[in-house]
Coordinates of C-alpha atoms in Angstrom, one line a residue:
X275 CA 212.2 -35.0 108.0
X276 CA 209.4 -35.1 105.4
X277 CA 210.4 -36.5 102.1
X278 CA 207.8 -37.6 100.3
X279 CA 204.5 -35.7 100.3
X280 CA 201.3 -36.5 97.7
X281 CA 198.8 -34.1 99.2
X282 CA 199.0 -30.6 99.2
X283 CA 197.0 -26.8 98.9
X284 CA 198.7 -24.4 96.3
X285 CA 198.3 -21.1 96.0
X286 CA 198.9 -19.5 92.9
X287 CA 198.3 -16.1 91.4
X288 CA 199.3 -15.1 87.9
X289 CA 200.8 -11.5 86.8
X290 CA 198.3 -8.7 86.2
X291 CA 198.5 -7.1 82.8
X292 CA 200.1 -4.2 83.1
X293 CA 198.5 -0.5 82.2
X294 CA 198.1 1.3 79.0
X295 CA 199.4 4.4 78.0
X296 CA 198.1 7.7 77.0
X297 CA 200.9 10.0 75.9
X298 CA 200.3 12.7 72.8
X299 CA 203.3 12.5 70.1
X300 CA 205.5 16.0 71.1
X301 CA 207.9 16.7 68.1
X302 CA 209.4 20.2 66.6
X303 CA 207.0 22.0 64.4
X304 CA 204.1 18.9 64.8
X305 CA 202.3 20.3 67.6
X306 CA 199.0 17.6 66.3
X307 CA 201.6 14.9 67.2
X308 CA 198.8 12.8 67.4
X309 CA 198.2 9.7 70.4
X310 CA 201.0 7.6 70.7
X311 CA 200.3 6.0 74.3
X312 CA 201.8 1.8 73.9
X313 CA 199.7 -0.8 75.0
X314 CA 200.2 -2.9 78.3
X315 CA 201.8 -6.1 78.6
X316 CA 200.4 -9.7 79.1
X317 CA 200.9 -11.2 82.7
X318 CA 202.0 -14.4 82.8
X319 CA 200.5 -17.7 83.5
X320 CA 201.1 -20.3 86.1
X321 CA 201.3 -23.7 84.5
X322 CA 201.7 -26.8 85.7
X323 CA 203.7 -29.4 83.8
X324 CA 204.3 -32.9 84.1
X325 CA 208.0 -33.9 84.5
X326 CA 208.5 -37.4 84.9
X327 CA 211.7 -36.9 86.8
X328 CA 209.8 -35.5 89.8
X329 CA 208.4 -37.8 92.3
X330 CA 207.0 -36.0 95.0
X331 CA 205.6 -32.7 95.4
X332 CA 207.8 -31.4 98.6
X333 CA 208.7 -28.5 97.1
X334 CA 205.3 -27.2 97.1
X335 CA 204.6 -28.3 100.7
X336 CA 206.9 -25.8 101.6
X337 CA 206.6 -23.0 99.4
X338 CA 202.7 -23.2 99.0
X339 CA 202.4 -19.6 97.6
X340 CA 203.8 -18.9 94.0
X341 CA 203.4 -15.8 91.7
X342 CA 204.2 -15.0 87.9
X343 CA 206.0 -11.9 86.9
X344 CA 203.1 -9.4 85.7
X345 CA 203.1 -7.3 82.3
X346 CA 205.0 -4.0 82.0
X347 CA 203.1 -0.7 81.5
X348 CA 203.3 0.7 78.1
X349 CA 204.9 3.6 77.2
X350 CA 204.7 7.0 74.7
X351 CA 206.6 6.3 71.1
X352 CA 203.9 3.5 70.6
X353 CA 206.0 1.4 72.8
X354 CA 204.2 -1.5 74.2
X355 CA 205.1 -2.9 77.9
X356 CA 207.1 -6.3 78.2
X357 CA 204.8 -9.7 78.9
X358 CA 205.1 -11.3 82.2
X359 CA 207.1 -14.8 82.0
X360 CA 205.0 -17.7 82.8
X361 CA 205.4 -19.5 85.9
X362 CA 206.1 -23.2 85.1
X363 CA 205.5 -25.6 87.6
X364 CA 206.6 -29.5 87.5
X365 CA 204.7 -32.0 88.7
X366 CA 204.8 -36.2 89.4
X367 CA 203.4 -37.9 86.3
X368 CA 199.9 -38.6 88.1
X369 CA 199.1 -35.6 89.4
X370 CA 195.4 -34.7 89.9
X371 CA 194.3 -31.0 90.2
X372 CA 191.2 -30.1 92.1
X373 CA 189.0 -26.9 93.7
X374 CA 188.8 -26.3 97.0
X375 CA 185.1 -28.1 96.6
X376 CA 186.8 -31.1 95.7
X377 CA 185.6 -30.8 91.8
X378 CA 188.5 -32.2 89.7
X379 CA 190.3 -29.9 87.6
X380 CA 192.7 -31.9 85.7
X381 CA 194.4 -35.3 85.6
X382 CA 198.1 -34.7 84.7
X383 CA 198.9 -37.9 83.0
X384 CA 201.6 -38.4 80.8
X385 CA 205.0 -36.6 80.3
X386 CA 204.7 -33.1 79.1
X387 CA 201.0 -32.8 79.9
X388 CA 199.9 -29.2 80.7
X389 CA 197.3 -27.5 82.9
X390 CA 197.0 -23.7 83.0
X391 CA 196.2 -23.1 87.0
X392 CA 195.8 -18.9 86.8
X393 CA 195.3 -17.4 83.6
X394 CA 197.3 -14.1 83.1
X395 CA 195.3 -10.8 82.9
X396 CA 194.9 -8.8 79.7
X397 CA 197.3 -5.2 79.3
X398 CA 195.2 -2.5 78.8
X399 CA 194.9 -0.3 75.5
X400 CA 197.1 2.6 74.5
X401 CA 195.6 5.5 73.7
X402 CA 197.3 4.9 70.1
X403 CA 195.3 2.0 70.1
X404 CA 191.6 3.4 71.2
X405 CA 191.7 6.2 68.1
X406 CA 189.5 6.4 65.8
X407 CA 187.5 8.2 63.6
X408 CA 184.7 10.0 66.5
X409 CA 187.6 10.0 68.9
X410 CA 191.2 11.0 67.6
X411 CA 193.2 11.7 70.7
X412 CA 192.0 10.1 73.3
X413 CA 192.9 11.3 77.2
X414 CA 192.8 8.0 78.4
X415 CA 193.6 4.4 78.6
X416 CA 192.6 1.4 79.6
X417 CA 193.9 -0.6 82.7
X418 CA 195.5 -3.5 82.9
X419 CA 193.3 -6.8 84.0
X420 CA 194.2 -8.0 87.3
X421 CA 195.9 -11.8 86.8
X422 CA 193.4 -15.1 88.4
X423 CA 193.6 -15.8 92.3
X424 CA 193.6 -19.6 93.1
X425 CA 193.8 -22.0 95.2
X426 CA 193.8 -25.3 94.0
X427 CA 195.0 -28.8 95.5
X428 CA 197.3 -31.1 94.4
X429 CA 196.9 -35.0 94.9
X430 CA 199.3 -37.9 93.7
X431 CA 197.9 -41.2 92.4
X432 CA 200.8 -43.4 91.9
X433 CA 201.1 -44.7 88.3
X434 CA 201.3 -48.1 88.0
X435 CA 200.5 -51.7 86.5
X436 CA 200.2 -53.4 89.7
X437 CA 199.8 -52.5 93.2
X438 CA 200.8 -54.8 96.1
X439 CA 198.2 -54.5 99.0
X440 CA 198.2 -56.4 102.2
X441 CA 198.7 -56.0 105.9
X442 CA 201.3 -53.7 107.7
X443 CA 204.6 -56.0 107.7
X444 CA 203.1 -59.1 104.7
X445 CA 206.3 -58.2 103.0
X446 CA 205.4 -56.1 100.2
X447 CA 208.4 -54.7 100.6
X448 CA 211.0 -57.2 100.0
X449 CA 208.4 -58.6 97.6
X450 CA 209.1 -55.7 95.4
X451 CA 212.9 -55.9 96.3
X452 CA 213.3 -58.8 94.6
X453 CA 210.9 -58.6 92.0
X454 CA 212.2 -55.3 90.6
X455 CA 215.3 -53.1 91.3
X456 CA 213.6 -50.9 93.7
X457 CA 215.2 -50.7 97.5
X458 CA 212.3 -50.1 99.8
X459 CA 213.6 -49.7 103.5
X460 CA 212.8 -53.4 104.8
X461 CA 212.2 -54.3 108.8
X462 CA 210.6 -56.1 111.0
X463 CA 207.8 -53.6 112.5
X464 CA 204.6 -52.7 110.9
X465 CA 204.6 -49.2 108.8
X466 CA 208.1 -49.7 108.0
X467 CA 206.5 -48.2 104.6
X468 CA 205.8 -44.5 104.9
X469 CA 205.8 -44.1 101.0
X470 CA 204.6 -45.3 97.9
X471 CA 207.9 -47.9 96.3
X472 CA 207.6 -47.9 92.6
X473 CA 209.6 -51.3 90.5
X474 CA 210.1 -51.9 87.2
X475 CA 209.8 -55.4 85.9
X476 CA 210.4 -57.5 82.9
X477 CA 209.1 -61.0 82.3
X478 CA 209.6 -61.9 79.1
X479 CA 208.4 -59.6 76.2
X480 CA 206.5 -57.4 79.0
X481 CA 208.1 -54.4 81.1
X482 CA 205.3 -53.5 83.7
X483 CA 205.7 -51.4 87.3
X484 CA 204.7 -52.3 90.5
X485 CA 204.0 -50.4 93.4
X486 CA 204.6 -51.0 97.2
X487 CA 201.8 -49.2 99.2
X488 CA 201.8 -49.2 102.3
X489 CA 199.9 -51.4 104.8
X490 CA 196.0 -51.6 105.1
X491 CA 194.3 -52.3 108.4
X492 CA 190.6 -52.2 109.3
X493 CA 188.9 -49.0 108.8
X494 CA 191.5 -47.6 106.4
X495 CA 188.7 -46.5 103.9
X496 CA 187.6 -44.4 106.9
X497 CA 191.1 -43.1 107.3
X498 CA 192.5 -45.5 109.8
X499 CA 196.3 -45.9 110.4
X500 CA 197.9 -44.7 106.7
X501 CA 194.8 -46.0 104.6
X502 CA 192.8 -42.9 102.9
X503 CA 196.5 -41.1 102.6
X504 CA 197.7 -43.9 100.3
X505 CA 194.7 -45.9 99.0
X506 CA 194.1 -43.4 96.1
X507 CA 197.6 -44.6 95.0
X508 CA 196.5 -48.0 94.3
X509 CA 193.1 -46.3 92.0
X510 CA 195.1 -46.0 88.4
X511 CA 196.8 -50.0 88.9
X512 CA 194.7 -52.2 86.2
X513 CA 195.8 -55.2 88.8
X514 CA 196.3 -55.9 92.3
X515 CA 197.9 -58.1 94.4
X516 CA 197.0 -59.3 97.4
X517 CA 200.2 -60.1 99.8
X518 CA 199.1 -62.1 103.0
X519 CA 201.3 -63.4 105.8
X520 CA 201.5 -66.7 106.5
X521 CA 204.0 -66.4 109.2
X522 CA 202.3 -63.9 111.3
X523 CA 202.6 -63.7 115.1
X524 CA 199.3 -62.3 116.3
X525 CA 196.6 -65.1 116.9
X526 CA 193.8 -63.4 116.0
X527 CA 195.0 -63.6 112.5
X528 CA 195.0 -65.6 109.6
X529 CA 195.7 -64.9 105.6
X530 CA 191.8 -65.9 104.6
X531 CA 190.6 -63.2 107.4
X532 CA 193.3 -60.6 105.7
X533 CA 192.3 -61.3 102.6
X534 CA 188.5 -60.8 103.8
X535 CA 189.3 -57.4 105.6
X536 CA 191.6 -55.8 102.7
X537 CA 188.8 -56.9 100.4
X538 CA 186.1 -55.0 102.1
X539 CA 188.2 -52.0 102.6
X540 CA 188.8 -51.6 98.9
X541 CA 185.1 -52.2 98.5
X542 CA 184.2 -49.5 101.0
X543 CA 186.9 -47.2 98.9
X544 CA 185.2 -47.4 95.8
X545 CA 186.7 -45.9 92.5
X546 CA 185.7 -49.3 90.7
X547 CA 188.9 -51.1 93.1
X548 CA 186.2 -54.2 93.8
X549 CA 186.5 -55.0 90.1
X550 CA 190.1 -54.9 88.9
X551 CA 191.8 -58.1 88.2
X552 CA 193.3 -60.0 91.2
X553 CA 196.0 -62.8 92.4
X554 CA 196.5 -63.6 96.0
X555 CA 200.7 -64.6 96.9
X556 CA 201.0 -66.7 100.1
X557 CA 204.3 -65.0 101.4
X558 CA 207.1 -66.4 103.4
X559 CA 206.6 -69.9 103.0
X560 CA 210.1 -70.2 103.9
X561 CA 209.1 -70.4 107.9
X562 CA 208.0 -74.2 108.3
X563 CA 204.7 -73.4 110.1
X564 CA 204.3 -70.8 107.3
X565 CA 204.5 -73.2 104.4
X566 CA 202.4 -75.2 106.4
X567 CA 199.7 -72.5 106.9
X568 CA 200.0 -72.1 102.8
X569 CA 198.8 -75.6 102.3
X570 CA 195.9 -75.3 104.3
X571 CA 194.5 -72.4 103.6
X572 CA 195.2 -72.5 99.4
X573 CA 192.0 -74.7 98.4
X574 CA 189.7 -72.3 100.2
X575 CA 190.9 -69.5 98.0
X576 CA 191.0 -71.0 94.9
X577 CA 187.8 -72.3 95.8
X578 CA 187.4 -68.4 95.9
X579 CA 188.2 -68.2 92.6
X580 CA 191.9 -66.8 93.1
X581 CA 194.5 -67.8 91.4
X582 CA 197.4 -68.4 94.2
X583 CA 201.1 -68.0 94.3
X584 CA 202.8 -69.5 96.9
X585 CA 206.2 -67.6 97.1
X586 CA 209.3 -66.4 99.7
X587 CA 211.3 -63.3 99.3
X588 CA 213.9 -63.6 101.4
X589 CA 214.1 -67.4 99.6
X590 CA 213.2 -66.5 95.9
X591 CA 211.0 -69.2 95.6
X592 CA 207.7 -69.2 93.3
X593 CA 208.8 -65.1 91.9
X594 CA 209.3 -66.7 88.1
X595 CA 206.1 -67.8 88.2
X596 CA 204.4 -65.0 90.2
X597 CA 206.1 -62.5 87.8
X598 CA 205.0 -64.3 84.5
X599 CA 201.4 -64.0 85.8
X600 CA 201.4 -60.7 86.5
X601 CA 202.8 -59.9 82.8
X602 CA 199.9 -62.2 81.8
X603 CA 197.4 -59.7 83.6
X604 CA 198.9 -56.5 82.5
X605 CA 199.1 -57.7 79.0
X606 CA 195.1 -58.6 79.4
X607 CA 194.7 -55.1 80.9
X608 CA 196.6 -53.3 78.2
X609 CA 194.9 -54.8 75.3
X610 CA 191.0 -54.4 77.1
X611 CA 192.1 -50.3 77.1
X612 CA 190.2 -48.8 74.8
X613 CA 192.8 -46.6 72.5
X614 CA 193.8 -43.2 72.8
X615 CA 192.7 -41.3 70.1
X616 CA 194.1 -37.8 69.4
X617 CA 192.4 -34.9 70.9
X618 CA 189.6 -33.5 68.6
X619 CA 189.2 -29.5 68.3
X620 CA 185.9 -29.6 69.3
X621 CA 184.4 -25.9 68.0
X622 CA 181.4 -24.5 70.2
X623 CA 180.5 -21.1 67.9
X624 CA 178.1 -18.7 70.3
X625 CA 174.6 -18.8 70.2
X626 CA 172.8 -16.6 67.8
X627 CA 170.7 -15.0 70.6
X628 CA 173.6 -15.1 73.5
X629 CA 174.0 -11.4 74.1
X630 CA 177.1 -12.9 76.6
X631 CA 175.5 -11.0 79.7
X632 CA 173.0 -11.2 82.1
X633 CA 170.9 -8.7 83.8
X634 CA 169.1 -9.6 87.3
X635 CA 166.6 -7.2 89.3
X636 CA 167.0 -7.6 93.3
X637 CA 165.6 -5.6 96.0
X638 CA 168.4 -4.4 98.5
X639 CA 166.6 -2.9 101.2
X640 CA 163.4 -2.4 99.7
X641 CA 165.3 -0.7 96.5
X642 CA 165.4 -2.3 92.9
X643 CA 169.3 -3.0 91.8
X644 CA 170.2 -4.5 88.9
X645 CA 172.8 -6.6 88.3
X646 CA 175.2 -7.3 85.2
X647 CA 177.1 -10.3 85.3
X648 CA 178.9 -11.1 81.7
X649 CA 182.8 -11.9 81.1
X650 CA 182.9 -8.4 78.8
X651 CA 181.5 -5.6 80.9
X652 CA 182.9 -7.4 84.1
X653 CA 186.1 -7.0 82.3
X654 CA 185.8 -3.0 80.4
X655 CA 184.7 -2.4 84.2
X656 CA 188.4 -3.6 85.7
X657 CA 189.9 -2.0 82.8
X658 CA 188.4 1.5 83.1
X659 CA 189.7 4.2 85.2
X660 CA 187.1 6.1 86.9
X661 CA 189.1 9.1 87.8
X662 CA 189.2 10.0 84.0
X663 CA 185.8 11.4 82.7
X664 CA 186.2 10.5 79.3
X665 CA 187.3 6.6 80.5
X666 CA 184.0 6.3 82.2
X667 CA 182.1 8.1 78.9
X668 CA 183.9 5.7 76.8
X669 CA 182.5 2.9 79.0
X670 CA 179.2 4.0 78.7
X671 CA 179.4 4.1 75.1
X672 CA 181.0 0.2 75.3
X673 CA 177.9 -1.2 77.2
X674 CA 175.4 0.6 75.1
X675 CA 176.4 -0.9 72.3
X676 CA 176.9 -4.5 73.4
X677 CA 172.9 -3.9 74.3
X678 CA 173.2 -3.3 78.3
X679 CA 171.2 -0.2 78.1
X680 CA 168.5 -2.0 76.4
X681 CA 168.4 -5.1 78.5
X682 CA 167.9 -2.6 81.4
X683 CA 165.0 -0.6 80.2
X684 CA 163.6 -4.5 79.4
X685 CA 164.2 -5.3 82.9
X686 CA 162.1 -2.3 84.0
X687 CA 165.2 0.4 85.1
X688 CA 164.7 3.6 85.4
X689 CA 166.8 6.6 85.4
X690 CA 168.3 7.0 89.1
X691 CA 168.2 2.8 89.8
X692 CA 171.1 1.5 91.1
X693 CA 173.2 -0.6 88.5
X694 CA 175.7 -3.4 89.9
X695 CA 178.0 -4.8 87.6
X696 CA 180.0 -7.7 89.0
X697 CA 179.8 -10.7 91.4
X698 CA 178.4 -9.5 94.9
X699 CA 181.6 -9.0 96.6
X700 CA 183.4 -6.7 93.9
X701 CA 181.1 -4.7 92.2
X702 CA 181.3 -1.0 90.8
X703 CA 177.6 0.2 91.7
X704 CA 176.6 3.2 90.0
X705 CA 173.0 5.5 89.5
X706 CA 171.8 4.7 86.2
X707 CA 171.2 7.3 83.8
X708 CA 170.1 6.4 80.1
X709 CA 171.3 7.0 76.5
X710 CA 174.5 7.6 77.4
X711 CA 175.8 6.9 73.9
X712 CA 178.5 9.5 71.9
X713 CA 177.9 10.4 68.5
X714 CA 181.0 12.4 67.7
X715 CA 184.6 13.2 69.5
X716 CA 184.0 14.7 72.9
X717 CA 184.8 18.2 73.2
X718 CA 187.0 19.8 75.7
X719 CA 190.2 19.6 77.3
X720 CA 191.8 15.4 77.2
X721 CA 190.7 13.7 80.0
X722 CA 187.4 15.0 80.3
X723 CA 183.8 14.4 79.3
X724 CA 181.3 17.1 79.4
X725 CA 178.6 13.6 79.8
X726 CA 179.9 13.8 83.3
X727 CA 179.0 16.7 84.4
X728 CA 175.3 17.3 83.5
X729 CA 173.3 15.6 86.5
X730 CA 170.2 15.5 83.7
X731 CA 169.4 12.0 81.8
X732 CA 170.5 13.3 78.1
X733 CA 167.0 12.8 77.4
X734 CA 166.2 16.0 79.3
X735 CA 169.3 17.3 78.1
X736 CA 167.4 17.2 74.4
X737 CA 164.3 18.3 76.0
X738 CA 165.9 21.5 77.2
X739 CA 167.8 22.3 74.1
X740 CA 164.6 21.7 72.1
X741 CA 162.9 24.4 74.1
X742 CA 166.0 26.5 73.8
X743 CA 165.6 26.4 70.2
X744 CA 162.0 27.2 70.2
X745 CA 162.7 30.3 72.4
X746 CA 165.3 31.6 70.1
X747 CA 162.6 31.1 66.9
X748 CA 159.6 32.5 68.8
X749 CA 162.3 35.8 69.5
X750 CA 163.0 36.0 65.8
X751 CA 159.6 36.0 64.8
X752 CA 158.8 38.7 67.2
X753 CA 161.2 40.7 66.2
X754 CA 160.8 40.2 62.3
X755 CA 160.6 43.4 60.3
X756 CA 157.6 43.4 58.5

């Protein structure tokens, strides 16, 4: 059974805000009660959260989908609905978020370190709320915003000082056994590592870790045998180690051809691998033809330019001195890390001319539509419910004054042109009609905007009125006593 697991596809969706209210105060002899519909409550977010005491993410290869609570309707009394409860998620200190495109999202570093992964959608407005001095009781309310959708995936990179790299069956393993108090499962077939083994060492003054990943062979950077699932684990260690087998049993190998293949394997990785600091340990120079093998082959890589360790596990021989080098390194590493400085609250005001919206003519089958793209009217859109007249008058009257209605006669619409407002695949689409703007409180029954039902542009609505009046004066002068 699956224990350990560093890759996985989450998908998360956090809790929709929930509705407001319209309700009209109803009270014994106060029959103007006045609106007293609550507003909606927030959904909640999913966050993820680093937690040092989890190691693997499992539990989200199993349960892929999670969901926060969403916000409680609002209610008459000017009560206001409950928030949703955020979703907390832990994760292993290392964690990197990323989009289905592969664009990185987030490097959880660091206990304690959050990332909001679906942002919580807004409650909607009581009626209480949307009063004002043109419109005093409201017959409407706005909508809850619908929580984000994502789906995001979640990749470990080991966090480490140093990383032990070699061949399947070098003995990393019982390297890190006795270098640290770590108990990797040790044996005497290659892959015996499955998993990541993390160590803790002191040497001296200096506590570093060390990680156990398991064995490289040829064409791992391709994917080969374990090599892309656990190569990204060895990308945050500042120095690596280079474990080779002097005791090995197949003849077409040798520890200055190992070193050559795991070199060019963490070359053809990338992520700046070809330049970290580096040893090489000559392992199990216990075996006679072993130590033998060690002698031989040592002046060629120091030649190299290695420094080399020549050291046995299962014999402890050479690990004081191999540990003390490594402290030596870290310590280096460590002190060429530029500090961390606090984060800065970096303050980005809006543009003077950023209207926050866009408007865009296409032609959809030889027809001009225009389309309205803008984090606002995308969201008054969601929030508005079209089955209430006076909800889609009072939308009208948002847009027109946030300038949409002049943008469009700049972009050349005319009364009748379709109007999209949204991203392709969830627009509202409506016939465009201009000057839809309120001066005063609609009259007529709540719920209801007389806008809605007159198929004219208002202009024409003026236009007919103004002849109206001129009728009625042209009457009165005929009829004038002289």
């Amino acid at each position: 059974m699956t224990t350990f697991v560093d890759r996985v596809e989450l998908h998360v969706a956090a809790g929709s805000g929930g509705h407001g209210c319209a309700s009209v105060h109803r009270e014994k002899f106060k029959p103007l009660g006045g609106p007293d519909g609550g507003n909606g409550g927030r959904g909640g977010d999913v966050i993820l959260v680093v937690d040092q005491s989890v190691t693997t993410l499992l539990d989200y290869h199993h349960s892929p989908h999670r969901k926060a609570t969403a916000g409680r309707p609002g209610e008459g009394g000017n009560r206001s609905g409950k928030d949703g409860e955020d979703l907390v998620l832990p994760v292993p200190d290392g964690t990197v978020v990323l989009d289905k495109q592969g664009n990185v999202l987030a490097d959880l570093v660091g206990q304690g370190t959050t990332f909001i992964a679906a942002q919580g959608g807004r409650g909607g407005l009581g009626n209480a709320a949307l009063a004002s001095a043109r419109r005093k009781a409201p017959g409407f309310a706005l909508l809850g915003v619908p929580g984000d959708l994502r789906d995001v995936v979640l990749e470990l990179k080991t966090v480490a000082d140093v990383a032990l790299v070699g061949y399947p069956s070098a003995g990393k393993s019982s390297l890190i056994s006795v270098l640290s108090a770590a108990k990797p499962k040790i044996a005497d077939y290659p892959f015996t590592t499955l998993v990541p083994n993390l160590g803790v060492v002191t040497a001296g003054a200096t506590v570093y870790t060390i990680a156990d990943v398991p064995g490289l062979i040829p064409g791992a950077s391709q994917g080969k045998g374990l090599g892309l699932e656990f190569l990204r684990h060895v990308e945050r260690c500042s120095v690596l180690v280079h474990v080779l087998d002097t005791a090995t049993l197949e003849s077409d190998r040798d520890p200055v051809s190992d070193l050559d293949v795991i070199e060019a394997e963490l070359r053809e990785y990338g992520a700046g691998l070809e330049n970290r600091p580096r040893l090489v340990v000559l392992n199990k120079i216990d075996v006679p033809d072993g130590q033998d093998l060690a002698e031989m082959v040592r002046p060629e890589l120091e030649a190299r330019g290695y420094r080399v360790f020549e050291v046995s596990a299962v014999a402890h021989r050479g690990l004081k001195e191999l540990s003390f080098a490594l402290a030596e390194l870290v310590g280096g590493a460590r002190a060429a890390k530029p500090k961390e400085e606090a984060t800065r609250i970096v303050i980005r005001p809006k543009a003077v001319d950023d209207s926050g919206f866009t408007v865009v003519r296409e032609d959809v089958d030889g027809e001009p539509l225009f389309r309205v793209r803008g984090e606002k009217p995308e969201r008054w859109v969601r929030q508005t419910d079209f089955n209430n007249d006076e909800a889609v008058g009072y939308l009208a009257d948002r847009l027109s004054r946030l300038g949409v209605e002049d943008q469009l006669m700049k972009a050349g619409a005319r009364s009748g042109d379709g109007v999209a407002i949204g991203p392709e695949d969830n627009a509202v689409v409506f016939d465009w009609e201009p000057t839809m703007m309120a001066g005063a409180e609609m009259l007529g029954r709540r719920g209801e905007d007389h806008r809605m039902e007159a198929p004219r542009p208002a202009t024409q609505r003026r236009r007919d009125k103004q002849a109206e009046r001129d009728e009625a004066d042209k009457a009165y002068d005929d009829f004038k006593p002289f």
